GROMACS .gro file of C-alpha atoms in nm:
model
  119
    1MET     CA    1  -0.483  -0.993   0.087
    2ARG     CA    2  -0.624  -1.067   0.432
    3ILE     CA    3  -0.894  -1.267   0.605
    4VAL     CA    4  -1.139  -1.081   0.828
    5GLY     CA    5  -1.417  -1.190   1.059
    6GLY     CA    6  -1.773  -1.062   1.087
    7ASN     CA    7  -1.655  -0.747   1.267
    8GLY     CA    8  -1.423  -0.656   0.976
    9GLU     CA    9  -1.105  -0.709   1.177
   10GLU     CA   10  -0.825  -0.939   1.064
   11ILE     CA   11  -0.835  -1.281   1.229
   12THR     CA   12  -0.564  -1.515   1.354
   13SER     CA   13  -0.789  -1.813   1.421
   14ALA     CA   14  -1.146  -1.929   1.355
   15GLN     CA   15  -1.387  -2.210   1.434
   16ILE     CA   16  -1.523  -2.434   1.159
   17GLY     CA   17  -1.833  -2.269   1.015
   18ASP     CA   18  -1.743  -1.911   1.116
   19LEU     CA   19  -1.839  -1.659   0.846
   20LEU     CA   20  -1.517  -1.505   0.713
   21THR     CA   21  -1.422  -1.277   0.427
   22LEU     CA   22  -1.112  -1.291   0.207
   23ARG     CA   23  -1.026  -0.934   0.104
   24VAL     CA   24  -0.791  -0.826  -0.176
   25GLU     CA   25  -0.686  -0.466  -0.227
   26VAL     CA   26  -0.486  -0.334  -0.524
   27LEU     CA   27  -0.316  -0.002  -0.451
   28PRO     CA   28  -0.336   0.270  -0.548
   29SER     CA   29  -0.698   0.211  -0.641
   30THR     CA   30  -0.713   0.549  -0.817
   31ILE     CA   31  -0.478   0.414  -1.087
   32TYR     CA   32  -0.513   0.035  -1.092
   33GLY     CA   33  -0.799  -0.207  -1.134
   34GLY     CA   34  -0.796  -0.580  -1.072
   35TYR     CA   35  -0.984  -0.904  -1.041
   36VAL     CA   36  -0.914  -1.229  -0.862
   37ARG     CA   37  -0.883  -1.574  -1.019
   38ASN     CA   38  -0.725  -1.915  -0.955
   39CYS     CA   39  -0.756  -1.911  -0.575
   40VAL     CA   40  -0.642  -2.221  -0.394
   41ALA     CA   41  -0.670  -2.318  -0.027
   42THR     CA   42  -0.366  -2.521   0.086
   43THR     CA   43  -0.284  -2.698   0.410
   44MET     CA   44   0.011  -2.554   0.597
   45ASP     CA   45   0.132  -2.890   0.729
   46SER     CA   46   0.471  -2.995   0.596
   47ASP     CA   47   0.410  -3.372   0.587
   48SER     CA   48   0.138  -3.380   0.319
   49GLU     CA   49   0.020  -3.069   0.140
   50LYS     CA   50  -0.338  -3.075   0.014
   51GLU     CA   51  -0.494  -2.823  -0.222
   52TYR     CA   52  -0.852  -2.723  -0.293
   53TYR     CA   53  -0.926  -2.475  -0.571
   54VAL     CA   54  -1.201  -2.234  -0.466
   55THR     CA   55  -1.193  -1.996  -0.767
   56ASP     CA   56  -1.131  -2.090  -1.130
   57ALA     CA   57  -0.930  -1.913  -1.402
   58ASN     CA   58  -1.229  -1.693  -1.483
   59GLY     CA   59  -1.277  -1.577  -1.124
   60CYS     CA   60  -1.584  -1.796  -1.065
   61ALA     CA   61  -1.644  -1.978  -0.737
   62LEU     CA   62  -1.607  -2.352  -0.796
   63GLU     CA   63  -1.827  -2.448  -0.500
   64PRO     CA   64  -2.032  -2.142  -0.395
   65THR     CA   65  -2.164  -2.316  -0.082
   66ILE     CA   66  -1.804  -2.333   0.049
   67PHE     CA   67  -1.645  -2.021  -0.101
   68GLY     CA   68  -1.855  -1.746  -0.259
   69ASP     CA   69  -1.816  -1.540  -0.575
   70TRP     CA   70  -1.591  -1.237  -0.572
   71ASP     CA   71  -1.751  -0.896  -0.544
   72ILE     CA   72  -1.630  -0.538  -0.498
   73GLU     CA   73  -1.699  -0.273  -0.235
   74ASN     CA   74  -1.817   0.041  -0.412
   75ASP     CA   75  -1.661   0.287  -0.168
   76SER     CA   76  -1.319   0.127  -0.104
   77HIS     CA   77  -1.283  -0.073  -0.429
   78VAL     CA   78  -1.169  -0.377  -0.228
   79LEU     CA   79  -1.240  -0.718  -0.381
   80PHE     CA   80  -1.395  -0.967  -0.140
   81ALA     CA   81  -1.541  -1.317  -0.117
   82HIS     CA   82  -1.732  -1.461   0.179
   83PHE     CA   83  -1.676  -1.815   0.301
   84ASN     CA   84  -1.737  -2.033   0.603
   85ALA     CA   85  -1.424  -2.146   0.786
   86PHE     CA   86  -1.327  -2.500   0.689
   87LYS     CA   87  -1.032  -2.733   0.733
   88PHE     CA   88  -0.874  -3.038   0.579
   89PRO     CA   89  -0.869  -3.364   0.778
   90GLY     CA   90  -0.548  -3.386   0.980
   91SER     CA   91  -0.461  -3.019   0.939
   92SER     CA   92  -0.538  -2.722   1.157
   93SER     CA   93  -0.415  -2.440   0.930
   94ILE     CA   94  -0.498  -2.327   0.577
   95LYS     CA   95  -0.339  -2.065   0.356
   96PHE     CA   96  -0.497  -1.902   0.051
   97GLN     CA   97  -0.310  -1.815  -0.265
   98CYS     CA   98  -0.478  -1.624  -0.547
   99ASN     CA   99  -0.374  -1.473  -0.877
  100VAL     CA  100  -0.480  -1.112  -0.915
  101ARG     CA  101  -0.497  -0.958  -1.258
  102VAL     CA  102  -0.389  -0.596  -1.227
  103CYS     CA  103  -0.470  -0.340  -1.497
  104PHE     CA  104  -0.424   0.029  -1.549
  105GLY     CA  105  -0.767   0.177  -1.493
  106ARG     CA  106  -1.054  -0.062  -1.556
  107CYS     CA  107  -1.004  -0.439  -1.584
  108HIS     CA  108  -1.220  -0.645  -1.814
  109PRO     CA  109  -1.242  -0.992  -1.657
  110VAL     CA  110  -1.354  -1.298  -1.848
  111ARG     CA  111  -1.679  -1.305  -1.646
  112PRO     CA  112  -1.919  -1.070  -1.825
  113ASP     CA  113  -2.172  -1.072  -1.537
  114LYS     CA  114  -1.936  -0.901  -1.292
  115LEU     CA  115  -1.683  -0.628  -1.344
  116TYR     CA  116  -1.415  -0.603  -1.075
  117THR     CA  117  -1.284  -0.253  -1.113
  118LEU     CA  118  -1.056  -0.078  -0.867
  119TYR     CA  119  -1.015   0.291  -0.936
   0.00000   0.00000   0.00000
């Protein structure tokens, strides 16, 4: 899992509002499939940790204007979701944690309108 900017390269920092992409790759994609669910953005400050769920247990974006739905790249089979950089008050860093369901071959996620398949 990694965060990339508009040029497709991994980022180390961003400005609020920058268009970013969270990318998840399950390897080897010729054998395994997967889909993302239960993603949470968490502050990285030690004094008071705050959480904001961006994806629910079914893999659906909870607030699409902040964090978009997951999709898949046809050629690389990488799962991705676009979002605009945001932050919590009093914190300058955020980490993302997501559950990824991994399957042999094709996964059948709860969401019938999208099929996240990596193979």
